[in-house]
Amino acid sequence: MSEQTYNGDGMIHAAIAEFREEYGADGEVVVLVRSPHRYDWQLRVLDRILQTTPDVVVLDMGFAHRDFSAARAWIRTFGGSAACATAATEILLPV
């Protein structure tokens, strides 16, 4: 999504609702963001997600600028490299 995506906020919430319909409470919703402090629209979307769906897991592939303790859990990788993505995947999907 980007700020220019028509009804991007609505699309994100519709996708979460559709996922929940299909997978129910067993489905883990992971919201991936990268340095949301850089873009006001991302913060607005995240705030709404955390207000309406507080049981999500936030995966922040950026640097520490925001506390996501309103979420059920959050992971911060301090960067968006392949190594950081691999480490986050290993936490989210333990073998």
PDB file of C-alpha atoms in Angstrom:
ATOM      1  CA  MET A   1       0.000   0.000   0.000  1.00  0.00           C
ATOM      2  CA  SER A   2       0.977   3.577  -0.383  1.00  0.00           C
ATOM      3  CA  GLU A   3      -0.615   6.855   0.541  1.00  0.00           C
ATOM      4  CA  GLN A   4      -1.908   7.148  -3.038  1.00  0.00           C
ATOM      5  CA  THR A   5      -3.692   3.767  -2.966  1.00  0.00           C
ATOM      6  CA  TYR A   6      -7.389   4.432  -3.361  1.00  0.00           C
ATOM      7  CA  ASN A   7      -9.102   3.424  -0.107  1.00  0.00           C
ATOM      8  CA  GLY A   8      -5.918   1.711   1.076  1.00  0.00           C
ATOM      9  CA  ASP A   9      -7.002   1.912   4.715  1.00  0.00           C
ATOM     10  CA  GLY A  10     -10.317   0.273   3.890  1.00  0.00           C
ATOM     11  CA  MET A  11      -8.603  -2.394   1.789  1.00  0.00           C
ATOM     12  CA  ILE A  12      -6.300  -3.329   4.658  1.00  0.00           C
ATOM     13  CA  HIS A  13      -9.170  -3.668   7.125  1.00  0.00           C
ATOM     14  CA  ALA A  14     -11.242  -5.629   4.605  1.00  0.00           C
ATOM     15  CA  ALA A  15      -8.311  -8.016   4.056  1.00  0.00           C
ATOM     16  CA  ILE A  16      -7.965  -8.572   7.815  1.00  0.00           C
ATOM     17  CA  ALA A  17     -11.710  -9.270   8.094  1.00  0.00           C
ATOM     18  CA  GLU A  18     -11.604 -11.655   5.117  1.00  0.00           C
ATOM     19  CA  PHE A  19      -8.620 -13.491   6.640  1.00  0.00           C
ATOM     20  CA  ARG A  20     -10.456 -13.801   9.957  1.00  0.00           C
ATOM     21  CA  GLU A  21     -13.551 -15.183   8.213  1.00  0.00           C
ATOM     22  CA  GLU A  22     -11.499 -17.837   6.485  1.00  0.00           C
ATOM     23  CA  TYR A  23      -9.133 -18.840   9.313  1.00  0.00           C
ATOM     24  CA  GLY A  24     -11.027 -17.784  12.434  1.00  0.00           C
ATOM     25  CA  ALA A  25      -9.312 -17.197  15.738  1.00  0.00           C
ATOM     26  CA  ASP A  26      -6.544 -19.680  14.871  1.00  0.00           C
ATOM     27  CA  GLY A  27      -5.189 -17.421  12.125  1.00  0.00           C
ATOM     28  CA  GLU A  28      -2.417 -15.083  13.204  1.00  0.00           C
ATOM     29  CA  VAL A  29      -2.614 -11.643  11.618  1.00  0.00           C
ATOM     30  CA  VAL A  30       0.853 -10.174  11.135  1.00  0.00           C
ATOM     31  CA  VAL A  31       1.074  -6.522  10.107  1.00  0.00           C
ATOM     32  CA  LEU A  32       4.422  -5.781   8.473  1.00  0.00           C
ATOM     33  CA  VAL A  33       5.628  -2.188   8.421  1.00  0.00           C
ATOM     34  CA  ARG A  34       8.934  -0.530   7.729  1.00  0.00           C
ATOM     35  CA  SER A  35       9.803   2.656   9.610  1.00  0.00           C
ATOM     36  CA  PRO A  36       6.196   3.857   9.899  1.00  0.00           C
ATOM     37  CA  HIS A  37       7.377   7.027  11.623  1.00  0.00           C
ATOM     38  CA  ARG A  38       8.370   8.306   8.184  1.00  0.00           C
ATOM     39  CA  TYR A  39       4.822   8.328   6.828  1.00  0.00           C
ATOM     40  CA  ASP A  40       1.832   9.796   8.633  1.00  0.00           C
ATOM     41  CA  TRP A  41      -0.590   7.651   6.626  1.00  0.00           C
ATOM     42  CA  GLN A  42       1.065   4.463   7.947  1.00  0.00           C
ATOM     43  CA  LEU A  43       0.730   5.657  11.524  1.00  0.00           C
ATOM     44  CA  ARG A  44      -2.959   6.448  10.976  1.00  0.00           C
ATOM     45  CA  VAL A  45      -3.587   2.996   9.515  1.00  0.00           C
ATOM     46  CA  LEU A  46      -1.636   1.295  12.310  1.00  0.00           C
ATOM     47  CA  ASP A  47      -3.489   3.230  14.977  1.00  0.00           C
ATOM     48  CA  ARG A  48      -6.813   2.136  13.516  1.00  0.00           C
ATOM     49  CA  ILE A  49      -5.673  -1.494  13.236  1.00  0.00           C
ATOM     50  CA  LEU A  50      -4.500  -1.512  16.847  1.00  0.00           C
ATOM     51  CA  GLN A  51      -7.782   0.038  18.001  1.00  0.00           C
ATOM     52  CA  THR A  52      -9.983  -2.398  16.091  1.00  0.00           C
ATOM     53  CA  THR A  53      -7.804  -5.521  16.060  1.00  0.00           C
ATOM     54  CA  PRO A  54      -5.503  -5.465  19.103  1.00  0.00           C
ATOM     55  CA  ASP A  55      -4.652  -9.171  18.801  1.00  0.00           C
ATOM     56  CA  VAL A  56      -2.419  -8.620  15.756  1.00  0.00           C
ATOM     57  CA  VAL A  57       1.342  -9.126  15.712  1.00  0.00           C
ATOM     58  CA  VAL A  58       3.263  -6.107  14.404  1.00  0.00           C
ATOM     59  CA  LEU A  59       6.482  -6.836  12.529  1.00  0.00           C
ATOM     60  CA  ASP A  60       8.397  -3.553  12.306  1.00  0.00           C
ATOM     61  CA  MET A  61      11.270  -3.878   9.848  1.00  0.00           C
ATOM     62  CA  GLY A  62      12.573  -0.425  10.717  1.00  0.00           C
ATOM     63  CA  PHE A  63      14.156   1.354  13.616  1.00  0.00           C
ATOM     64  CA  ALA A  64      12.791   2.088  17.067  1.00  0.00           C
ATOM     65  CA  HIS A  65      10.505   5.099  16.879  1.00  0.00           C
ATOM     66  CA  ARG A  66       7.215   3.715  18.078  1.00  0.00           C
ATOM     67  CA  ASP A  67       5.956   1.509  20.877  1.00  0.00           C
ATOM     68  CA  PHE A  68       3.555  -1.152  19.601  1.00  0.00           C
ATOM     69  CA  SER A  69       2.641  -2.537  23.020  1.00  0.00           C
ATOM     70  CA  ALA A  70      -1.048  -2.082  22.149  1.00  0.00           C
ATOM     71  CA  ALA A  71      -0.636  -5.118  19.874  1.00  0.00           C
ATOM     72  CA  ARG A  72      -0.685  -8.676  21.177  1.00  0.00           C
ATOM     73  CA  ALA A  73       3.002  -8.870  20.264  1.00  0.00           C
ATOM     74  CA  TRP A  74       5.560  -7.050  18.184  1.00  0.00           C
ATOM     75  CA  ILE A  75       8.908  -7.815  16.642  1.00  0.00           C
ATOM     76  CA  ARG A  76      11.382  -5.142  15.628  1.00  0.00           C
ATOM     77  CA  THR A  77      14.254  -6.114  13.334  1.00  0.00           C
ATOM     78  CA  PHE A  78      16.093  -2.752  13.194  1.00  0.00           C
ATOM     79  CA  GLY A  79      16.364  -2.974   9.433  1.00  0.00           C
ATOM     80  CA  GLY A  80      14.854  -4.500   6.312  1.00  0.00           C
ATOM     81  CA  SER A  81      17.746  -6.655   5.110  1.00  0.00           C
ATOM     82  CA  ALA A  82      17.375 -10.290   4.077  1.00  0.00           C
ATOM     83  CA  ALA A  83      19.119 -11.318   7.300  1.00  0.00           C
ATOM     84  CA  CYS A  84      16.586  -9.340   9.374  1.00  0.00           C
ATOM     85  CA  ALA A  85      13.668 -10.837   7.433  1.00  0.00           C
ATOM     86  CA  THR A  86      15.063 -14.335   7.939  1.00  0.00           C
ATOM     87  CA  ALA A  87      15.458 -13.751  11.681  1.00  0.00           C
ATOM     88  CA  ALA A  88      11.869 -12.460  11.963  1.00  0.00           C
ATOM     89  CA  THR A  89      10.578 -15.444  10.001  1.00  0.00           C
ATOM     90  CA  GLU A  90      12.376 -17.812  12.338  1.00  0.00           C
ATOM     91  CA  ILE A  91      10.688 -16.157  15.315  1.00  0.00           C
ATOM     92  CA  LEU A  92       7.250 -16.182  13.705  1.00  0.00           C
ATOM     93  CA  LEU A  93       7.524 -19.703  12.293  1.00  0.00           C
ATOM     94  CA  PRO A  94       9.655 -21.742  14.675  1.00  0.00           C
ATOM     95  CA  VAL A  95      10.785 -25.096  13.373  1.00  0.00           C
TER      96      VAL A  95
END
